[in-house]
Amino acid sequence: MGCRTRSPPLPKGDFIKEPLQALLSKGSFTCVTENKPRRHEVHLTDPRALRAYAHPTRMALVGLLRREGPSTATRAAEVIGESVASCSYHLRMLAKYGLVEEDDPDGPGREKPWRATAEYTGWPGWSEDPAVAAASEALTLSVAENYFHRMTRAMEVRGRLSREWKEAEQYSDRTLYLTPRELSGLSARIDALVAEYEDRQSDPTRRPEGARRVPYLQIAYVAPEIEGAS
């Protein structure tokens, strides 16, 4: 997740885009209902919405709907390991802030499937409004914790992967000395490279044989200016 989006209608801050569509981004996911194409991104600027989305179950639900397409609360509960009542409640809360909606409100049956309203979620990376800034920082922290949790789970079962996949995975970091403009430019260039593969999310026919879902984390942060800090 990085500060990569810019939103002209909302000049008070740069936006962070969450990609892990599996999340729970820009990340993350992508079966689109034929008659209801999803928006590219939904921007959260209301502190209440930012706080609401920071809940791990809600991030898991949005990630599921983005990844697999419309789902009922019952099916979602089976996948993410929560109760149906809990999923129903959290889906309603997500709908309140425009992150999900009923896929076919007038369709048959008592339990209606839900769908994600957008591919990605964006929120301010900076705001002059203290309430928005605090809620945004809390959401970013929640997402970072979710990334760590999901990566840890993947490491626990990494032994099942083939040698080819193990050698292809990346667990590394580099320290760079950059200006804000250089960091933004670097992020944009990486975004352009990753975008070459994004159509595979919504169109399984574009996925080559052997392709698997790979959450790709893009994180860059300013190191604390404290002697000895790493």
mmCIF file of C-alpha atoms in Angstrom, residues 15-196:
data_model
loop_
_atom_site.group_PDB
_atom_site.id
_atom_site.type_symbol
_atom_site.label_atom_id
_atom_site.label_comp_id
_atom_site.label_asym_id
_atom_site.label_seq_id
_atom_site.Cartn_x
_atom_site.Cartn_y
_atom_site.Cartn_z
ATOM 1 C CA PHE A 15 -4.844 9.336 -0.881
ATOM 2 C CA ILE A 16 -3.594 5.977 0.176
ATOM 3 C CA LYS A 17 -4.897 3.216 -2.017
ATOM 4 C CA GLU A 18 -5.406 -0.222 -0.650
ATOM 5 C CA PRO A 19 -4.536 -2.751 -3.230
ATOM 6 C CA LEU A 20 -4.807 -6.001 -1.569
ATOM 7 C CA GLN A 21 -8.066 -6.603 -3.005
ATOM 8 C CA ALA A 22 -7.682 -9.554 -0.951
ATOM 9 C CA LEU A 23 -7.699 -7.250 1.818
ATOM 10 C CA LEU A 24 -8.696 -5.835 1.994
ATOM 11 C CA SER A 25 -6.557 -2.936 -1.479
ATOM 12 C CA LYS A 26 -5.332 -1.196 -4.659
ATOM 13 C CA GLY A 27 -5.104 -5.350 -3.189
ATOM 14 C CA SER A 28 -7.432 -7.096 -2.378
ATOM 15 C CA PHE A 29 -11.055 -9.845 -5.742
ATOM 16 C CA THR A 30 -12.471 -9.465 -9.027
ATOM 17 C CA CYS A 31 -15.473 -11.158 -10.456
ATOM 18 C CA VAL A 32 -17.617 -8.335 -11.839
ATOM 19 C CA THR A 33 -21.351 -8.729 -12.217
ATOM 20 C CA GLU A 34 -22.053 -8.360 -15.925
ATOM 21 C CA ASN A 35 -24.705 -5.691 -15.590
ATOM 22 C CA LYS A 36 -23.013 -3.836 -12.744
ATOM 23 C CA PRO A 37 -19.398 -2.976 -13.470
ATOM 24 C CA ARG A 38 -17.589 -1.860 -10.357
ATOM 25 C CA ARG A 39 -16.080 1.554 -9.931
ATOM 26 C CA HIS A 40 -12.305 1.660 -9.942
ATOM 27 C CA GLU A 41 -12.057 3.110 -6.469
ATOM 28 C CA VAL A 42 -14.138 4.319 -3.552
ATOM 29 C CA HIS A 43 -12.679 7.186 -1.483
ATOM 30 C CA LEU A 44 -13.291 7.296 2.257
ATOM 31 C CA THR A 45 -13.079 10.756 3.836
ATOM 32 C CA ASP A 46 -15.681 10.604 6.617
ATOM 33 C CA PRO A 47 -13.939 9.727 9.921
ATOM 34 C CA ARG A 48 -16.846 7.420 10.752
ATOM 35 C CA ALA A 49 -16.361 5.517 7.510
ATOM 36 C CA LEU A 50 -12.606 5.326 8.055
ATOM 37 C CA ARG A 51 -13.083 3.927 11.548
ATOM 38 C CA ALA A 52 -15.763 1.527 10.362
ATOM 39 C CA TYR A 53 -13.565 0.062 7.645
ATOM 40 C CA ALA A 54 -10.658 -0.489 10.043
ATOM 41 C CA HIS A 55 -12.425 -3.557 11.486
ATOM 42 C CA PRO A 56 -10.592 -6.757 10.375
ATOM 43 C CA THR A 57 -13.808 -8.667 9.647
ATOM 44 C CA ARG A 58 -15.064 -5.865 7.414
ATOM 45 C CA MET A 59 -11.773 -5.731 5.526
ATOM 46 C CA ALA A 60 -11.955 -9.499 5.084
ATOM 47 C CA LEU A 61 -15.497 -9.272 3.731
ATOM 48 C CA VAL A 62 -14.649 -6.553 1.218
ATOM 49 C CA GLY A 63 -11.598 -8.512 0.117
ATOM 50 C CA LEU A 64 -13.683 -11.651 -0.380
ATOM 51 C CA LEU A 65 -16.308 -9.878 -2.478
ATOM 52 C CA ARG A 66 -13.626 -8.241 -4.630
ATOM 53 C CA ARG A 67 -11.796 -11.494 -5.128
ATOM 54 C CA GLU A 68 -14.659 -13.912 -5.688
ATOM 55 C CA GLY A 69 -17.596 -11.740 -6.683
ATOM 56 C CA PRO A 70 -21.079 -11.540 -5.116
ATOM 57 C CA SER A 71 -21.694 -13.682 -2.044
ATOM 58 C CA THR A 72 -24.364 -14.137 0.596
ATOM 59 C CA ALA A 73 -23.626 -13.613 4.268
ATOM 60 C CA THR A 74 -23.914 -17.382 4.759
ATOM 61 C CA ARG A 75 -21.299 -18.144 2.146
ATOM 62 C CA ALA A 76 -19.035 -15.363 3.394
ATOM 63 C CA ALA A 77 -19.249 -16.741 6.930
ATOM 64 C CA GLU A 78 -18.069 -20.141 5.695
ATOM 65 C CA VAL A 79 -15.078 -18.646 3.912
ATOM 66 C CA ILE A 80 -13.785 -16.202 6.521
ATOM 67 C CA GLY A 81 -14.729 -18.277 9.579
ATOM 68 C CA GLU A 82 -17.222 -15.896 11.183
ATOM 69 C CA SER A 83 -20.866 -16.419 12.162
ATOM 70 C CA VAL A 84 -23.624 -15.605 9.698
ATOM 71 C CA ALA A 85 -25.060 -13.047 12.133
ATOM 72 C CA SER A 86 -21.675 -11.318 12.401
ATOM 73 C CA CYS A 87 -21.202 -11.208 8.632
ATOM 74 C CA SER A 88 -24.720 -9.880 8.093
ATOM 75 C CA TYR A 89 -24.121 -7.089 10.591
ATOM 76 C CA HIS A 90 -20.746 -6.103 9.146
ATOM 77 C CA LEU A 91 -22.049 -6.194 5.566
ATOM 78 C CA ARG A 92 -24.798 -3.779 6.533
ATOM 79 C CA MET A 93 -22.225 -1.471 8.104
ATOM 80 C CA LEU A 94 -20.089 -1.612 4.970
ATOM 81 C CA ALA A 95 -23.140 -0.811 2.862
ATOM 82 C CA LYS A 96 -23.809 2.209 5.053
ATOM 83 C CA TYR A 97 -20.514 3.714 3.906
ATOM 84 C CA GLY A 98 -20.745 2.679 0.269
ATOM 85 C CA LEU A 99 -18.224 -0.156 0.275
ATOM 86 C CA VAL A 100 -20.695 -2.933 -0.562
ATOM 87 C CA GLU A 101 -24.251 -3.182 -1.814
ATOM 88 C CA GLU A 102 -26.879 -5.827 -2.486
ATOM 89 C CA ASP A 103 -26.143 -7.422 -5.833
ATOM 90 C CA ASP A 104 -29.814 -7.791 -6.800
ATOM 91 C CA PRO A 105 -32.125 -6.154 -4.235
ATOM 92 C CA ASP A 106 -35.240 -7.227 -6.154
ATOM 93 C CA GLY A 107 -34.102 -10.776 -6.809
ATOM 94 C CA PRO A 108 -35.755 -13.936 -5.452
ATOM 95 C CA GLY A 109 -34.955 -15.488 -2.101
ATOM 96 C CA ARG A 110 -34.703 -14.156 1.417
ATOM 97 C CA GLU A 111 -30.934 -13.900 1.618
ATOM 98 C CA LYS A 112 -29.565 -11.567 -1.015
ATOM 99 C CA PRO A 113 -25.959 -11.715 -2.245
ATOM 100 C CA TRP A 114 -23.704 -8.728 -1.633
ATOM 101 C CA ARG A 115 -21.144 -7.231 -3.991
ATOM 102 C CA ALA A 116 -18.201 -4.844 -3.621
ATOM 103 C CA THR A 117 -18.855 -1.418 -5.106
ATOM 104 C CA ALA A 118 -15.271 -0.760 -6.250
ATOM 105 C CA GLU A 119 -12.002 -2.473 -7.049
ATOM 106 C CA TYR A 120 -9.965 -0.486 -4.537
ATOM 107 C CA THR A 121 -10.379 1.631 -1.414
ATOM 108 C CA GLY A 122 -8.651 4.987 -1.022
ATOM 109 C CA TRP A 123 -8.286 7.226 2.018
ATOM 110 C CA PRO A 124 -6.261 10.358 2.875
ATOM 111 C CA GLY A 125 -2.564 9.936 3.460
ATOM 112 C CA TRP A 126 -2.697 13.447 4.937
ATOM 113 C CA SER A 127 -5.464 15.801 5.994
ATOM 114 C CA GLU A 128 -5.637 19.188 7.714
ATOM 115 C CA ASP A 129 -8.731 17.949 9.538
ATOM 116 C CA PRO A 130 -7.496 16.342 12.791
ATOM 117 C CA ALA A 131 -10.419 13.915 12.938
ATOM 118 C CA VAL A 132 -9.816 12.704 9.382
ATOM 119 C CA ALA A 133 -6.054 12.505 9.953
ATOM 120 C CA ALA A 134 -6.452 10.432 13.136
ATOM 121 C CA ALA A 135 -9.002 8.073 11.583
ATOM 122 C CA SER A 136 -6.851 7.667 8.455
ATOM 123 C CA GLU A 137 -3.775 6.827 10.476
ATOM 124 C CA ALA A 138 -5.741 4.290 12.505
ATOM 125 C CA LEU A 139 -6.993 2.647 9.310
ATOM 126 C CA THR A 140 -3.507 2.546 7.813
ATOM 127 C CA LEU A 141 -2.219 0.876 10.976
ATOM 128 C CA SER A 142 -5.033 -1.689 10.847
ATOM 129 C CA VAL A 143 -4.240 -2.482 7.219
ATOM 130 C CA ALA A 144 -0.521 -2.849 8.012
ATOM 131 C CA GLU A 145 -1.356 -5.244 10.847
ATOM 132 C CA ASN A 146 -3.594 -7.190 8.489
ATOM 133 C CA TYR A 147 -0.774 -7.428 5.933
ATOM 134 C CA PHE A 148 1.536 -8.827 8.606
ATOM 135 C CA HIS A 149 -1.058 -11.332 9.793
ATOM 136 C CA ARG A 150 -1.774 -12.585 6.287
ATOM 137 C CA MET A 151 1.922 -12.832 5.406
ATOM 138 C CA THR A 152 2.572 -14.755 8.615
ATOM 139 C CA ARG A 153 -0.158 -17.235 7.732
ATOM 140 C CA ALA A 154 1.378 -17.692 4.282
ATOM 141 C CA MET A 155 4.788 -18.351 5.844
ATOM 142 C CA GLU A 156 3.264 -21.033 8.071
ATOM 143 C CA VAL A 157 2.254 -23.104 5.042
ATOM 144 C CA ARG A 158 5.142 -22.114 2.776
ATOM 145 C CA GLY A 159 6.593 -25.601 3.083
ATOM 146 C CA ARG A 160 3.877 -26.864 0.747
ATOM 147 C CA LEU A 161 5.073 -24.718 -2.140
ATOM 148 C CA SER A 162 7.236 -26.013 -4.938
ATOM 149 C CA ARG A 163 10.874 -24.978 -5.182
ATOM 150 C CA GLU A 164 9.979 -22.797 -8.174
ATOM 151 C CA TRP A 165 7.468 -20.762 -6.173
ATOM 152 C CA LYS A 166 9.739 -20.520 -3.144
ATOM 153 C CA GLU A 167 12.544 -19.096 -5.253
ATOM 154 C CA ALA A 168 10.165 -16.660 -6.963
ATOM 155 C CA GLU A 169 8.740 -15.213 -3.735
ATOM 156 C CA GLN A 170 10.279 -12.006 -2.421
ATOM 157 C CA TYR A 171 11.119 -11.174 1.185
ATOM 158 C CA SER A 172 13.605 -8.327 1.032
ATOM 159 C CA ASP A 173 14.022 -4.628 1.698
ATOM 160 C CA ARG A 174 16.270 -1.808 0.559
ATOM 161 C CA THR A 175 17.090 1.564 2.024
ATOM 162 C CA LEU A 176 16.955 4.489 -0.403
ATOM 163 C CA TYR A 177 17.563 8.193 0.047
ATOM 164 C CA LEU A 178 14.811 10.017 -1.827
ATOM 165 C CA THR A 179 12.950 13.294 -1.956
ATOM 166 C CA PRO A 180 9.137 13.221 -1.727
ATOM 167 C CA ARG A 181 8.950 13.869 -5.473
ATOM 168 C CA GLU A 182 11.360 11.015 -6.231
ATOM 169 C CA LEU A 183 9.424 8.613 -4.024
ATOM 170 C CA SER A 184 6.155 9.537 -5.736
ATOM 171 C CA GLY A 185 7.772 9.043 -9.124
ATOM 172 C CA LEU A 186 9.203 5.665 -8.142
ATOM 173 C CA SER A 187 5.793 4.536 -6.914
ATOM 174 C CA ALA A 188 4.188 5.623 -10.182
ATOM 175 C CA ARG A 189 6.717 3.627 -12.208
ATOM 176 C CA ILE A 190 6.144 0.514 -10.125
ATOM 177 C CA ASP A 191 2.386 1.009 -10.428
ATOM 178 C CA ALA A 192 2.732 1.089 -14.210
ATOM 179 C CA LEU A 193 4.581 -2.220 -14.204
ATOM 180 C CA VAL A 194 2.069 -3.926 -11.927
ATOM 181 C CA ALA A 195 -0.833 -2.568 -13.990
ATOM 182 C CA GLU A 196 0.276 -4.790 -16.879
#
